[in-house]
XYZ file of C-alpha atoms in Angstrom:
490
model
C 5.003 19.288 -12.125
C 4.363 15.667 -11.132
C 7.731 15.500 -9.772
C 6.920 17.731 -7.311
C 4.147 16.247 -5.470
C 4.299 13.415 -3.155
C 4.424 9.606 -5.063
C 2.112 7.178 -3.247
C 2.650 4.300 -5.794
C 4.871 3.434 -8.100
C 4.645 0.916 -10.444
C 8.364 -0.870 -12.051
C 8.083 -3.098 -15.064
C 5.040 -5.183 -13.818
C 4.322 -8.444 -15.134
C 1.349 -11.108 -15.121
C 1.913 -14.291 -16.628
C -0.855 -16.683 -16.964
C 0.178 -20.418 -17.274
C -2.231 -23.422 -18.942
C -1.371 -26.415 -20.309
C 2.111 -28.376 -20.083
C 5.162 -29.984 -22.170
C 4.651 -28.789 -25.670
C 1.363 -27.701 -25.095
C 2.373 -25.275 -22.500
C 0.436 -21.324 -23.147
C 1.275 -18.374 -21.607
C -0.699 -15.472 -21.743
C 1.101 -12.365 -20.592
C -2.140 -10.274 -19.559
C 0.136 -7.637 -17.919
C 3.724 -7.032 -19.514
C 6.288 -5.322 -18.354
C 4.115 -2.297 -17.527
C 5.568 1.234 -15.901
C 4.185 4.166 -14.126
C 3.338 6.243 -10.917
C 0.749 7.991 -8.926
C 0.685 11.413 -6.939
C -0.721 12.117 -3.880
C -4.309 13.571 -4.441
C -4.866 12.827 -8.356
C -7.126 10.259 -10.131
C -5.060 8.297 -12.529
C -7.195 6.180 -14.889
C -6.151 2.817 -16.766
C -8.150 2.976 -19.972
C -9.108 0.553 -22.462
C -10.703 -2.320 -24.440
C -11.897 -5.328 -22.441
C -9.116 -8.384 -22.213
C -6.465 -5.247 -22.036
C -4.785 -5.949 -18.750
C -6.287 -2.787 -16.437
C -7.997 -4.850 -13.633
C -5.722 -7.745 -13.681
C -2.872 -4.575 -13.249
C -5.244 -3.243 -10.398
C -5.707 -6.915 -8.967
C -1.717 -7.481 -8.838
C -1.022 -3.815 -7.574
C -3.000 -4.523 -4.554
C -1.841 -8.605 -3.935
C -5.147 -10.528 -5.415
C -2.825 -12.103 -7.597
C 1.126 -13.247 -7.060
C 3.410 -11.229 -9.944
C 5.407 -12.306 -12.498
C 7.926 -9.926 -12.538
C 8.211 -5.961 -11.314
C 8.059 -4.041 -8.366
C 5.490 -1.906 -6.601
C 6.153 0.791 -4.262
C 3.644 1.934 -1.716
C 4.516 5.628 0.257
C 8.191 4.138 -0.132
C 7.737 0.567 0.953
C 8.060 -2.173 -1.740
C 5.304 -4.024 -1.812
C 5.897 -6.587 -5.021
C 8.990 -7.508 -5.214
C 10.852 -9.515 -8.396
C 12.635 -11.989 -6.548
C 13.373 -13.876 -9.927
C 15.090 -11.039 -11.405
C 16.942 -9.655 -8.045
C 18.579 -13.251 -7.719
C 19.250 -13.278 -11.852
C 20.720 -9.657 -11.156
C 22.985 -11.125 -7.820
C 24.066 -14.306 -9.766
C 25.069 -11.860 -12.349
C 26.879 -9.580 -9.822
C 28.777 -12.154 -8.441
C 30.158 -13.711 -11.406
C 31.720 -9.811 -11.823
C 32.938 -9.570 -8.276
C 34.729 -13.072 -8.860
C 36.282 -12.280 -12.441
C 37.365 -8.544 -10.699
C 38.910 -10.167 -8.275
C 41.083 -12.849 -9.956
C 41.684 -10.354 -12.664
C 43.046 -7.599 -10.065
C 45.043 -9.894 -7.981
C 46.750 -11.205 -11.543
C 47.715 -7.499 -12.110
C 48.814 -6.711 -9.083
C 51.018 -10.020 -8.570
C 52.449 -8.886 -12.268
C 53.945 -5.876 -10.488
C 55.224 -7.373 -7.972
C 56.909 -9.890 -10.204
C 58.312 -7.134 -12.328
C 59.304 -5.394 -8.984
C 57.721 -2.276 -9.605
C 56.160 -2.676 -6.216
C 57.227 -4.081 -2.937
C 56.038 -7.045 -0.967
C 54.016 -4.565 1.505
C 52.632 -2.574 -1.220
C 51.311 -5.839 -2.722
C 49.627 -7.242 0.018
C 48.233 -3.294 1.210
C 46.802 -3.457 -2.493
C 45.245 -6.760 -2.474
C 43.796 -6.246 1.236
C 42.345 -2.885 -0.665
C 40.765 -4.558 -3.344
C 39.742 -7.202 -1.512
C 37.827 -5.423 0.931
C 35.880 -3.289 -2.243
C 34.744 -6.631 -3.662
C 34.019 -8.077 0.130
C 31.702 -4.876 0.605
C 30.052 -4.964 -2.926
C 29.147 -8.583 -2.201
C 27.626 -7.677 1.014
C 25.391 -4.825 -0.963
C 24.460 -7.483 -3.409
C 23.447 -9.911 -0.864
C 21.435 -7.220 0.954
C 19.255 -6.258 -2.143
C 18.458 -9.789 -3.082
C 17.550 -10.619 0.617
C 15.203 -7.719 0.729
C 13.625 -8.878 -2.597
C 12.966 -12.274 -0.982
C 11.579 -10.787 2.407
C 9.350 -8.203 0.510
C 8.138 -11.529 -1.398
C 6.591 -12.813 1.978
C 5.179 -9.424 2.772
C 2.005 -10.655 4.452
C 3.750 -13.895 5.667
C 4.488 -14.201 9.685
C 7.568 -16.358 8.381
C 8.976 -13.207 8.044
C 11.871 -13.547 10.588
C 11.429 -9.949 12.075
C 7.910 -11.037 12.663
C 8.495 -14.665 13.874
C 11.148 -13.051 16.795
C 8.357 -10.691 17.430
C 6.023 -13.452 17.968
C 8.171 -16.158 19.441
C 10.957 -13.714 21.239
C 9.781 -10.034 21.378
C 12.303 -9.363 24.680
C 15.299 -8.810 22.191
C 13.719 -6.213 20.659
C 14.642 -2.583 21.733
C 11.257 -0.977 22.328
C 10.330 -4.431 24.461
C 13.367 -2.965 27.185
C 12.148 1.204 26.463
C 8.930 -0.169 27.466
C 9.726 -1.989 30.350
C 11.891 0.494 31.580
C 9.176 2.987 31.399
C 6.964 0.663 33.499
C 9.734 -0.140 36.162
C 10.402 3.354 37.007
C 6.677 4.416 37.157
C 5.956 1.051 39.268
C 8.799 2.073 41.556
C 7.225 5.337 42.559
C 3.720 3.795 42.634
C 5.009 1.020 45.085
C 6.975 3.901 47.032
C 3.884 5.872 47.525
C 2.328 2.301 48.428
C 4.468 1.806 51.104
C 4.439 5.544 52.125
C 0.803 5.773 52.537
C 0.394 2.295 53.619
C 2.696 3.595 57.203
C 0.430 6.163 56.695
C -2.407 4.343 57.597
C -1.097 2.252 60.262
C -0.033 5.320 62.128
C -3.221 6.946 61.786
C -5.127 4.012 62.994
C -2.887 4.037 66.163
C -3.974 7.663 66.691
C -7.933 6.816 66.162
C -7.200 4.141 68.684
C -5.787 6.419 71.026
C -8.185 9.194 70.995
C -10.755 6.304 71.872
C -8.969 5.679 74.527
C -8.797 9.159 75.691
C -12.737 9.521 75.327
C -12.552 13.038 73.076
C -15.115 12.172 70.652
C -14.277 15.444 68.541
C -10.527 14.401 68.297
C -11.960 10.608 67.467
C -13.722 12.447 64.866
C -11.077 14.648 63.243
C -8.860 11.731 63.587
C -11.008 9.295 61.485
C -11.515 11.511 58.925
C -7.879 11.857 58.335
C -7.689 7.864 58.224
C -10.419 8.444 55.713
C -8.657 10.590 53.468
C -5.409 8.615 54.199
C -7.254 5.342 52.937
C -8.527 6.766 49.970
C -5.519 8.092 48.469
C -3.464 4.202 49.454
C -6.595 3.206 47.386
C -5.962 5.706 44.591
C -2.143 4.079 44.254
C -3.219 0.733 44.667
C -5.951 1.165 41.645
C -2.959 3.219 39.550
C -0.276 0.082 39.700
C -3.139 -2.264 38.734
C -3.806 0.342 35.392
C 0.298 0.297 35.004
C 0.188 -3.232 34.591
C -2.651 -3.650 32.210
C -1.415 -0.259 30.197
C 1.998 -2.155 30.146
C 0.204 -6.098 28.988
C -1.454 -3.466 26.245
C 2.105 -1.897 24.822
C 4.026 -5.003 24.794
C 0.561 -6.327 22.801
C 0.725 -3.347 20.611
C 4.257 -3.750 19.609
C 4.079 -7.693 19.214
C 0.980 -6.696 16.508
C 2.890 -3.484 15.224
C 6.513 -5.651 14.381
C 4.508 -8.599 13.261
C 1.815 -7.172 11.030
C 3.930 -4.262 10.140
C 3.296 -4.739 6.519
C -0.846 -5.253 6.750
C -0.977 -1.847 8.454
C 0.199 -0.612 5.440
C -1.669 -2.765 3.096
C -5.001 -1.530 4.902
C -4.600 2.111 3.603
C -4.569 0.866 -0.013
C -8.248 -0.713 -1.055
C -10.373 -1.821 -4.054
C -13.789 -1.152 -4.836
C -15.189 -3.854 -7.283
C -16.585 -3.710 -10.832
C -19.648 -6.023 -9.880
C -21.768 -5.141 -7.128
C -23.680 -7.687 -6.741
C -20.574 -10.547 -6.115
C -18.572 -8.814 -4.357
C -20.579 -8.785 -1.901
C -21.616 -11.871 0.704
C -25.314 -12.346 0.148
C -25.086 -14.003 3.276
C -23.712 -11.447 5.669
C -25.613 -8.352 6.800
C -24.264 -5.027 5.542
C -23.041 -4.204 8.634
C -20.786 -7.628 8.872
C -19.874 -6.901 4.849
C -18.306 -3.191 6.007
C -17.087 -4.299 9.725
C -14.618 -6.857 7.981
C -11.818 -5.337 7.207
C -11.999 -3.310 10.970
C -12.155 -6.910 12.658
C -9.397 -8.288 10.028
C -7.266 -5.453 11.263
C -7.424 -6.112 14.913
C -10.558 -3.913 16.043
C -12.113 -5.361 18.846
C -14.513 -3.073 20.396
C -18.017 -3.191 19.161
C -19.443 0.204 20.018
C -16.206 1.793 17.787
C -16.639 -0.687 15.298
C -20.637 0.139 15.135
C -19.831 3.915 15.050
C -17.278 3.330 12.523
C -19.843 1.487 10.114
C -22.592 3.869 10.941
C -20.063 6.742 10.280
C -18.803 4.903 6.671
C -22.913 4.918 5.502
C -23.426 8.065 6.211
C -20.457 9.263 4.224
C -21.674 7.471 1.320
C -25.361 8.671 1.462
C -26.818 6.049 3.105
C -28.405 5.723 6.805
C -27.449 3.663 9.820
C -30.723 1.688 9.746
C -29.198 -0.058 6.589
C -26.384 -1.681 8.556
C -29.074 -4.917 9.261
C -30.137 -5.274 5.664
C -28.709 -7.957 3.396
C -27.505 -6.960 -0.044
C -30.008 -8.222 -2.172
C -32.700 -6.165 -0.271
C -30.631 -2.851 -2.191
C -30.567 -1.285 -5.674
C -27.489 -1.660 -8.018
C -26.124 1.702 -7.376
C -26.916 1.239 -3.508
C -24.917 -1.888 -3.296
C -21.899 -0.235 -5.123
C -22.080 2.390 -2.132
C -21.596 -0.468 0.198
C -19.047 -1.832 -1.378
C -17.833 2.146 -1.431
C -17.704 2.384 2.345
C -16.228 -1.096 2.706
C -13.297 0.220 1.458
C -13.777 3.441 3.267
C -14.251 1.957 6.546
C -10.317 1.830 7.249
C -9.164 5.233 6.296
C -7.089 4.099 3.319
C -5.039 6.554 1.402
C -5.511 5.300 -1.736
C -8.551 3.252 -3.977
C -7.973 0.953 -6.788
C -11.498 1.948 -8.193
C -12.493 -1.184 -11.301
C -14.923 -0.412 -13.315
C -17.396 1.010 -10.403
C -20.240 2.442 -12.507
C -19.586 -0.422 -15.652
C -22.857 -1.785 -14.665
C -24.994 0.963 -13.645
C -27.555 2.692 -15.079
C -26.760 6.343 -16.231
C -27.909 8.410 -13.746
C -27.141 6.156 -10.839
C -23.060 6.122 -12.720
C -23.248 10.287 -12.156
C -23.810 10.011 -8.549
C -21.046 7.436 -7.817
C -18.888 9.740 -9.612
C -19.525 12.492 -7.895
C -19.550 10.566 -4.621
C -15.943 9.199 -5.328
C -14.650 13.049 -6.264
C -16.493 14.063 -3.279
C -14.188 12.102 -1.266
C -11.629 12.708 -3.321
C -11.492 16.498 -2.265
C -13.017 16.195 1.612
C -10.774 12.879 2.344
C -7.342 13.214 0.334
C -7.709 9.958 -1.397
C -5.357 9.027 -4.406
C -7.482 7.181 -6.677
C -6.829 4.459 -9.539
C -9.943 4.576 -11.950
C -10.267 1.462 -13.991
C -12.495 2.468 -16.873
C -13.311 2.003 -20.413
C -15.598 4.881 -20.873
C -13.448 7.669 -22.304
C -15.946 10.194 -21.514
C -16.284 9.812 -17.995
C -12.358 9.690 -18.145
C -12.196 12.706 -19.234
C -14.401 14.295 -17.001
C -13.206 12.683 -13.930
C -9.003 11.779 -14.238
C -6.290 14.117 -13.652
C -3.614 11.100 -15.851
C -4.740 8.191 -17.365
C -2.195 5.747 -19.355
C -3.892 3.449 -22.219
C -3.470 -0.197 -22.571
C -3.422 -2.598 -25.256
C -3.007 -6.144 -24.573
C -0.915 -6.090 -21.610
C 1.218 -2.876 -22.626
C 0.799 0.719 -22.185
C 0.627 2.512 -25.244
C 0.165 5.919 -24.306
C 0.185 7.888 -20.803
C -0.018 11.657 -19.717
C -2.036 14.603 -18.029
C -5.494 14.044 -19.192
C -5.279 17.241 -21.287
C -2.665 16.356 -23.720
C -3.948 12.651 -24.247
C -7.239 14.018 -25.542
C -6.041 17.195 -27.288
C -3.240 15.355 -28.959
C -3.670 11.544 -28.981
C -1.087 10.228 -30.933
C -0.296 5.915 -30.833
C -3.339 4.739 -33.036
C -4.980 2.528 -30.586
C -5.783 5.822 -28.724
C -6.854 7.468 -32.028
C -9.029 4.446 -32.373
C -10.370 4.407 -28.966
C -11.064 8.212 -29.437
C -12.822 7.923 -32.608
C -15.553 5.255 -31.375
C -16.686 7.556 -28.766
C -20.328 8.822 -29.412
C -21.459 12.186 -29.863
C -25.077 13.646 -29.101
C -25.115 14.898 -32.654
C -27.052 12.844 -34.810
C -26.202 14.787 -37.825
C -22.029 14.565 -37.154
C -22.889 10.598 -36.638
C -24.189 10.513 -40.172
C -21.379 12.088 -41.498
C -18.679 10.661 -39.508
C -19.230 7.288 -41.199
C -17.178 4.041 -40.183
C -15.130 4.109 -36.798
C -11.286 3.325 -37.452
C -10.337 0.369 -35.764
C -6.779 -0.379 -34.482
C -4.373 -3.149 -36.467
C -0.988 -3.330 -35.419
C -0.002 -4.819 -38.469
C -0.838 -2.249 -40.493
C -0.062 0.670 -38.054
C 3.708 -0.703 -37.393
C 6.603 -1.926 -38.070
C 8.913 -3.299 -35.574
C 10.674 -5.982 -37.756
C 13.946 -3.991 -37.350
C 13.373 -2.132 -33.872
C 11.202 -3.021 -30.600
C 8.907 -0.117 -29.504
C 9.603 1.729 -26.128
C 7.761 4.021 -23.921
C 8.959 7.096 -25.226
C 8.304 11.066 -23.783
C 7.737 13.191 -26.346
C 6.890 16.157 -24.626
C 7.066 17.071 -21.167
C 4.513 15.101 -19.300
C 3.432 13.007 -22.884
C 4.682 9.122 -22.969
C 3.980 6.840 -26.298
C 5.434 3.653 -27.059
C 7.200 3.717 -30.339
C 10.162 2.928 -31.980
C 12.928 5.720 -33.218
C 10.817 6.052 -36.576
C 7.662 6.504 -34.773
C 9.004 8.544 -31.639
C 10.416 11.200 -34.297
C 7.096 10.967 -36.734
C 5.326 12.023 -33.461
C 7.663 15.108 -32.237
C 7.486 16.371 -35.764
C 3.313 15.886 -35.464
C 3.460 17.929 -31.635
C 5.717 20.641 -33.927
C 3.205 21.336 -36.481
């Protein structure tokens, strides 16, 4: 089904590595490893699990807070995070093959020649054959590893695309298709210039004349023409003026467009915050907190950035008047809407949401709920839901994948996760979710908790992420992943 629908992220063997210490004291914790997966257009994908698992360090990475480790991440097509450590590992690696291929290939061919069982010219068509394979698979090589290391400076002006945008934009092919646009309309604007501007001169000969003649009805009829005549000289005059400022405005467009290419993507993927309260600037009215990110992103005008904040409130239940209020004169659940249209304010396609309602009360959590799948079905937006309430998971997620210290133990459509949870870390996670039945708590007794010691054993083989039935991913080993499909079976 999934493969179906349009992918706005994807997600390829993410890593976050946190370093302390040195020498032989040197720690790393590996809060995100080597993690896997992708979101559709439209959906809410949830990241469940304890706290210390990895979910909003893997939103915080996804969306450039923090530098990677390792992976890649894909946004609508574009990559995003790139692993320039393992692209130049995986060129190295390529080259050392071209090299061997090559002196192996020549020492074959120069056998046959030797052996004459082919002739000079055959020889050296062969070797200018292979030659040019291994010449052209370098080149490939060389062109993956220098995207990795351009997508590494994605927000970076040292970019070279964007530093000949900003330091030479005229070698750039819309530069020319935009001056040549202006040249020809300036040529018929000056034309007309010069046409009307005889125009005028004639006509004022003529008013002069019929002075002169003393026929103050011809004087009359005359100087109106010169009238009209004036005006539309005027009219020309005013239009080349607008040509040139239309044309300063392009050539400013595409300097911004080539050079910031990559943060007019970035601004249609946002995060909402867990905490309310710090994440936003006590400091800064809550119209300055939700006109940020328009003024970061090159919005100049006040009365559309004033319309656009006014417009972002309202959408999240909240008036206009607010916009001069600081953020400690709000509730909890009023300051997470803030922090709601903040990220709202510049039409992204997609929310990293962490945690939003974590520190709400219960009734306030419902309504930011229902506000986020409000906008989920009126706006379009593809939301991540960082969460480690299973219940409001399950009412709200379309996919959610579960984490465990830094892995993902268990992904799929929110329907088969819950009707058939099968690594025990989800088993456990299911189990210590409360019921409103006082008499099934009783009974239920002691909630299982999760030891991978005693659940596994990967002594002999390393655990995978493994689908075991359409749309169903666990990570287990070849024991486990069969134990499972048997389970689905019964």
């Amino acid at each position: 089904m999934n493969t179906e629908r349009e992918q706005i992220l994807k997600v390829v063997g993410l890593k976050q590595y946190f370093k302390s210490g040195s020498g032989r004291n040197k720690l790393v914790n590996k809060a995100v490893d080597d993690i896997s997966f992708s979101i559709y257009k439209g959906e809410v994908f949830s990241l469940v699990g304890e706290s210390g698992c990895g979910k909003t360090t893997t939103g915080r990475t996804i969306i450039k807070l923090y530098q990677s480790s390792g992976g890649e991440v894909f946004f609508h097509g574009t990559r995003i995070v790139s692993d320039v450590k393992a692209a130049k590992e995986a060129f190295q690696l390529k080259m050392d093959q071209i090299n061997e291929g090559k002196l192996r290939e020549t020492a074959e061919i120069k056998e046959l020649l030797d052996n004459g069982r082919i002739s000079e010219d055959e020889f050296k068509s062969r070797q200018e054959a292979m030659l040019q394979r291994y010449n052209d698979e370098a080149k490939n090589a060389n062109e993956i590893y220098r995207l990795a290391k351009r997508d590494r400076r994605f927000e970076s002006i040292k970019d070279v695309e964007g530093m000949k945008a900003k330091n030479q934009l005229e070698i750039f092919p819309q530069y020319q298709q935009i001056l040549d646009k202006y040249v020809r309309y300036d040529q018929e604007t000056k034309a007309a210039i010069q046409t009307f501007t005889d125009k005028v001169s004639k006509q004022k000969e003529n008013v002069n004349r019929a002075a002169q003649s003393g026929d103050k009805e011809q004087v009359r009829l005359e100087k109106i023409k010169l009238q009209e005549l004036t005006q539309e000289l005027k009219k020309h005059e005013k239009e080349l003026k607008l040509s040139q400022l239309r044309k300063k405005q392009d050539i400013d467009n595409l300097r911004y467009g080539l050079t910031h290419k990559n943060r007019l993507l970035m601004r249609r993927m946002q995060m909402i915050f867990q905490d309310p309260i710090a994440s936003l600037n006590p400091r800064m009215t809550v119209k300055e907190i939700i006109a940020e990110g328009l003024r970061i992103n090159g919005v100049k005008n006040e009365k559309e950035i004033e319309e656009r904040v006014n417009l972002a409130l309202k959408t999240v239940n909240l008036v206009p008047e607010h916009a001069s209020r600081y953020p400690h004169e709000f509730s909890g659940g009023q300051r997470q809407r803030i922090g709601i249209a903040r990220a709202l304010v510049v039409e992204p396609s997609f929310i990293i949401a962490d945690e939003p309602i974590s520190s709400l009360d219960v009734s306030i959590r419902a309504q930011i709920i229902n506000l986020l799948n409000e906008l989920r079905e009126t706006k379009g937006i593809t939301i991540m839901f960082i969460a480690h309430d299973l219940s409001v998971v399950k009412y709200f997620s379309d996919r959610l994948a579960v984490m465990y210290y830094g892995h993902i133990v268990e992904m799929g459509d929110k329907e088969l996760v819950f009707n058939n949870p099968l690594h025990p870390y989800t088993l456990s996670l299911m189990d210590s979710i409360p019921l409103p039945d006082p008499e099934y708590e009783k009974r239920r007794g002691r909630t299982v908790r999760y030891n991978p010691a005693e659940h596994h054993d990967y002594s002999k083989e390393s655990p995978t992420l493994r689908e075991v039935e359409p749309g169903h991913f666990v990570l287990a080993n070849t024991e486990e992943f069969e134990r499972y499909q048997a389970q689905i079976k019964k």
